[in-house]
C-alpha cells in the first residue's frame, strides 16, 4: 500500500508522509514522460488480455472460468438494472425465486452501472475483456500520478513504481477471472487524501474528497478498501512513533477532516451497507470460516508467479494451493532487502515502508506456518483471530500480501529516485518552526565515475529483478457457444413473465458454467434457478451457491458418474416439486459433453422431450 507525501508543493519528493503548508500548484500540461508512461501501461493491459481477444465471444479464463462467467453476468446485471430501472442491490434473475443480494456478493456495481450503456452496445464478453485491461492500466496510471506528484522527482522512478503497483504478480494473478481485485485505481487517490487530512485550512475540502472516494470504492471492492484502511493505520502509527511532536500538532485537524470524510461516506452508503447485512438473502460470515486457513506459504515470496515470464505452472502443485498474492521471485526480494538497508536510515518514507512490509508479511502467514507446501505445527498469527470477528470474518490472510506488494512498489520508486539523484535522498528544507516542508534543497551532484558506476549497478539490479515478473497473456480456454435457441430468442414464447427457464445442468459453482452464461448473453431476460453466488444456508451462514435440491443433486451425481441411476416414482415426484419451487416453464438441454446421459436422465424424470431448434426441451407449464 503506497506511502505518499501529501505535500502540495510543485516539487514532489521523497519526504515525510505529512502535510506541509498549503501552496497553490500552477496548472500544467502533462509532460511527455507522463504520456509515454500511460501508453506503456495501456500496452501492458492489452498484453495481459491478449488471449481473450483472439475469440472474445467464446473464451474464458482457464484458471477461473466460473468466476469469469460470473463477472460477465455482473456486467449484464448492471445493464439490466439500468435498462429496467430496477434496484441493483438485489436481483431475482439468478437463484429464482429467492434471488441474490448483490451487496452481499462481489457485484462491482461501481463499474457495471456506469458502464451499462457500453455493455448494452458491446455485450458482456467484450465489456469484460475491455474493462479488465483498462482496470490494470488505470491502477498503474493513478499510482504513477501519486508517486510522481507526491513522492519522487524522477519520472522514471514513478513509472517503475506505478507499473509494479498496477501489474504486480499478485494483481495479475487475480486478473484470472477476478477483475474486482485489479480495480484498484481509486486506492492511490484514497491514500493521498488520508495523508492530507491534517492540511491546515482545508479540512472540509479534504474530508469531502476522501468521503466521496471511500463511498465509491465500497461499490467496487470492500475488501481492498479494508486492506487500504489497515495499511493507512499502520502508516499513521509508524509516523506518529517517529515524529510524535509533529503528529500531536496535526492530530486535531486530521481527526476533524477524517470525521467529515467518514460521516459523508457513511451517509452515502448507509442504506446499501444495511442492505448487505440485513436485506433479503444476506448472511453472517462464511460457513466454517473457510477463508481463514488460506495463509501465504513462506516460499511463495521468493517464487516466480505462474503468469509471469519466469513463472512455472508446475510449482502450483506444491505451494500454489492458495492464491498467488506475493510471488515476487528471489531477485526482487533480494533487491528490496538491499534497498531498504540502504534507504531506511536516510528516508522516513523508507522506514514506514519497512514497517508495512514486516507487519503485513507476518500477518499474511495465516493460522499455521506453511513452508514449501508443508503445513508446520507452528502457529501463525491468525491462529489467535476468532473466525467471527467483524470486518475480518471473510478475509483471507494471504491477501494481506497485496499490501506488501504495494509497499514494494513504493520502495522501488524510492530506490530508483535515489539513484536518479546521484544516490542521495532529497534533503527537506527547514521551515521557520523547525519542521520540514515539501520543498527541498538540491542534493549534491553525482561525484565522479565511481558514483555513476554504482548508479548503473543499481539501475541494472532493479531492472533485472523486474524483467522476470513481466506478465504473460492470461491463459484462456475455448468454451462452447450457447445454443441458437437461446441467442436467437426462440425461447421467448416458452417463458412467460413470472416463470423461469431451467437450464440443464443447473448452474452452480461447480457445474453448469455454460448455462450460467446463457443468462448473461441474453441480457438476463429470463430468470434461472440456482447459480454462482454466496447466499445464506438454514443457519444464516454464507455458502457458495443455492442449497442443492433433490433434482439438482441427481443431475450433478449423474454427470459425475457418467450413467443414469435407477429412477423411482419418488425421484419423479421430487423433480416436479423442484420445478414447481423454481416456477419453471421449460427445462432446456443444449449440447455439452454430458448431453447423452443428461437427456436420458431428464427423459426418465419428465418424459420424452421436444427437439426445438438446437436444444432438447421439456415444456412443463401445464404440470407445475
PDB file of N, CA and C in Angstrom, residues 334-347 350-351 411 414-415 418-419 423-425 454 457-458 461-462:
ATOM      1  N   UNK A 334      15.611  -9.915  -2.958  1.00  0.00           N
ATOM      2  CA  UNK A 334      16.980  -9.506  -2.644  1.00  0.00           C
ATOM      3  C   UNK A 334      17.168  -8.009  -2.871  1.00  0.00           C
ATOM      4  N   UNK A 335      16.677  -7.509  -4.002  1.00  0.00           N
ATOM      5  CA  UNK A 335      16.800  -6.077  -4.294  1.00  0.00           C
ATOM      6  C   UNK A 335      16.038  -5.251  -3.265  1.00  0.00           C
ATOM      7  N   UNK A 336      14.854  -5.703  -2.866  1.00  0.00           N
ATOM      8  CA  UNK A 336      14.066  -4.958  -1.885  1.00  0.00           C
ATOM      9  C   UNK A 336      14.782  -4.896  -0.540  1.00  0.00           C
ATOM     10  N   UNK A 337      15.377  -6.003  -0.116  1.00  0.00           N
ATOM     11  CA  UNK A 337      16.085  -6.011   1.161  1.00  0.00           C
ATOM     12  C   UNK A 337      17.301  -5.081   1.124  1.00  0.00           C
ATOM     13  N   UNK A 338      18.050  -5.111   0.020  1.00  0.00           N
ATOM     14  CA  UNK A 338      19.209  -4.220  -0.107  1.00  0.00           C
ATOM     15  C   UNK A 338      18.752  -2.765  -0.155  1.00  0.00           C
ATOM     16  N   UNK A 339      17.686  -2.511  -0.906  1.00  0.00           N
ATOM     17  CA  UNK A 339      17.171  -1.146  -0.992  1.00  0.00           C
ATOM     18  C   UNK A 339      16.741  -0.605   0.359  1.00  0.00           C
ATOM     19  N   UNK A 340      16.051  -1.430   1.130  1.00  0.00           N
ATOM     20  CA  UNK A 340      15.642  -0.997   2.470  1.00  0.00           C
ATOM     21  C   UNK A 340      16.858  -0.733   3.354  1.00  0.00           C
ATOM     22  N   UNK A 341      17.849  -1.604   3.263  1.00  0.00           N
ATOM     23  CA  UNK A 341      19.040  -1.428   4.091  1.00  0.00           C
ATOM     24  C   UNK A 341      19.755  -0.119   3.781  1.00  0.00           C
ATOM     25  N   UNK A 342      19.754   0.281   2.507  1.00  0.00           N
ATOM     26  CA  UNK A 342      20.454   1.493   2.115  1.00  0.00           C
ATOM     27  C   UNK A 342      19.640   2.760   2.374  1.00  0.00           C
ATOM     28  N   UNK A 343      18.316   2.652   2.311  1.00  0.00           N
ATOM     29  CA  UNK A 343      17.473   3.841   2.403  1.00  0.00           C
ATOM     30  C   UNK A 343      16.890   4.081   3.786  1.00  0.00           C
ATOM     31  N   UNK A 344      16.766   3.050   4.585  1.00  0.00           N
ATOM     32  CA  UNK A 344      15.966   3.160   5.794  1.00  0.00           C
ATOM     33  C   UNK A 344      16.549   4.158   6.794  1.00  0.00           C
ATOM     34  N   UNK A 345      17.853   4.345   6.808  1.00  0.00           N
ATOM     35  CA  UNK A 345      18.454   5.286   7.758  1.00  0.00           C
ATOM     36  C   UNK A 345      18.291   6.725   7.312  1.00  0.00           C
ATOM     37  N   UNK A 346      18.061   6.948   6.010  1.00  0.00           N
ATOM     38  CA  UNK A 346      18.050   8.311   5.490  1.00  0.00           C
ATOM     39  C   UNK A 346      16.673   8.789   5.059  1.00  0.00           C
ATOM     40  N   UNK A 347      15.698   7.901   5.006  1.00  0.00           N
ATOM     41  CA  UNK A 347      14.390   8.263   4.464  1.00  0.00           C
ATOM     42  C   UNK A 347      13.276   7.791   5.386  1.00  0.00           C
ATOM     43  N   UNK A 350      11.008   5.380   3.572  1.00  0.00           N
ATOM     44  CA  UNK A 350      11.538   4.020   3.500  1.00  0.00           C
ATOM     45  C   UNK A 350      11.344   3.288   4.826  1.00  0.00           C
ATOM     46  N   UNK A 351      11.474   3.993   5.935  1.00  0.00           N
ATOM     47  CA  UNK A 351      11.263   3.340   7.227  1.00  0.00           C
ATOM     48  C   UNK A 351       9.809   2.914   7.392  1.00  0.00           C
ATOM     49  N   UNK A 411       8.750   1.220  -2.589  1.00  0.00           N
ATOM     50  CA  UNK A 411      10.182   1.092  -2.341  1.00  0.00           C
ATOM     51  C   UNK A 411      10.972   1.152  -3.639  1.00  0.00           C
ATOM     52  N   UNK A 414      11.225   4.729  -4.620  1.00  0.00           N
ATOM     53  CA  UNK A 414      12.174   5.440  -3.765  1.00  0.00           C
ATOM     54  C   UNK A 414      13.610   5.108  -4.146  1.00  0.00           C
ATOM     55  N   UNK A 415      13.883   3.824  -4.396  1.00  0.00           N
ATOM     56  CA  UNK A 415      15.240   3.415  -4.740  1.00  0.00           C
ATOM     57  C   UNK A 415      15.665   4.003  -6.080  1.00  0.00           C
ATOM     58  N   UNK A 418      16.371   7.692  -5.667  1.00  0.00           N
ATOM     59  CA  UNK A 418      17.658   7.955  -5.030  1.00  0.00           C
ATOM     60  C   UNK A 418      18.799   7.786  -6.013  1.00  0.00           C
ATOM     61  N   UNK A 419      18.717   6.780  -6.873  1.00  0.00           N
ATOM     62  CA  UNK A 419      19.745   6.596  -7.893  1.00  0.00           C
ATOM     63  C   UNK A 419      19.750   7.749  -8.887  1.00  0.00           C
ATOM     64  N   UNK A 423      22.254   8.964  -5.932  1.00  0.00           N
ATOM     65  CA  UNK A 423      22.388   8.091  -4.786  1.00  0.00           C
ATOM     66  C   UNK A 423      22.085   8.750  -3.473  1.00  0.00           C
ATOM     67  N   UNK A 424      21.658  10.023  -3.498  1.00  0.00           N
ATOM     68  CA  UNK A 424      21.355  10.735  -2.256  1.00  0.00           C
ATOM     69  C   UNK A 424      19.866  11.030  -2.186  1.00  0.00           C
ATOM     70  N   UNK A 425      19.249  10.806  -1.076  1.00  0.00           N
ATOM     71  CA  UNK A 425      17.841  11.188  -0.941  1.00  0.00           C
ATOM     72  C   UNK A 425      17.719  12.692  -0.882  1.00  0.00           C
ATOM     73  N   UNK A 454      28.222   3.025  -9.758  1.00  0.00           N
ATOM     74  CA  UNK A 454      27.335   2.451  -8.754  1.00  0.00           C
ATOM     75  C   UNK A 454      25.871   2.655  -9.131  1.00  0.00           C
ATOM     76  N   UNK A 457      24.887   0.065 -11.613  1.00  0.00           N
ATOM     77  CA  UNK A 457      24.627  -1.229 -10.971  1.00  0.00           C
ATOM     78  C   UNK A 457      23.245  -1.232 -10.329  1.00  0.00           C
ATOM     79  N   UNK A 458      22.901  -0.119  -9.677  1.00  0.00           N
ATOM     80  CA  UNK A 458      21.588  -0.040  -9.036  1.00  0.00           C
ATOM     81  C   UNK A 458      20.453  -0.151 -10.031  1.00  0.00           C
ATOM     82  N   UNK A 461      20.231  -3.700 -11.337  1.00  0.00           N
ATOM     83  CA  UNK A 461      19.679  -4.642 -10.362  1.00  0.00           C
ATOM     84  C   UNK A 461      18.159  -4.556 -10.327  1.00  0.00           C
ATOM     85  N   UNK A 462      17.613  -3.343 -10.338  1.00  0.00           N
ATOM     86  CA  UNK A 462      16.152  -3.185 -10.308  1.00  0.00           C
ATOM     87  C   UNK A 462      15.528  -3.762 -11.575  1.00  0.00           C
TER      88      UNK A 462
END
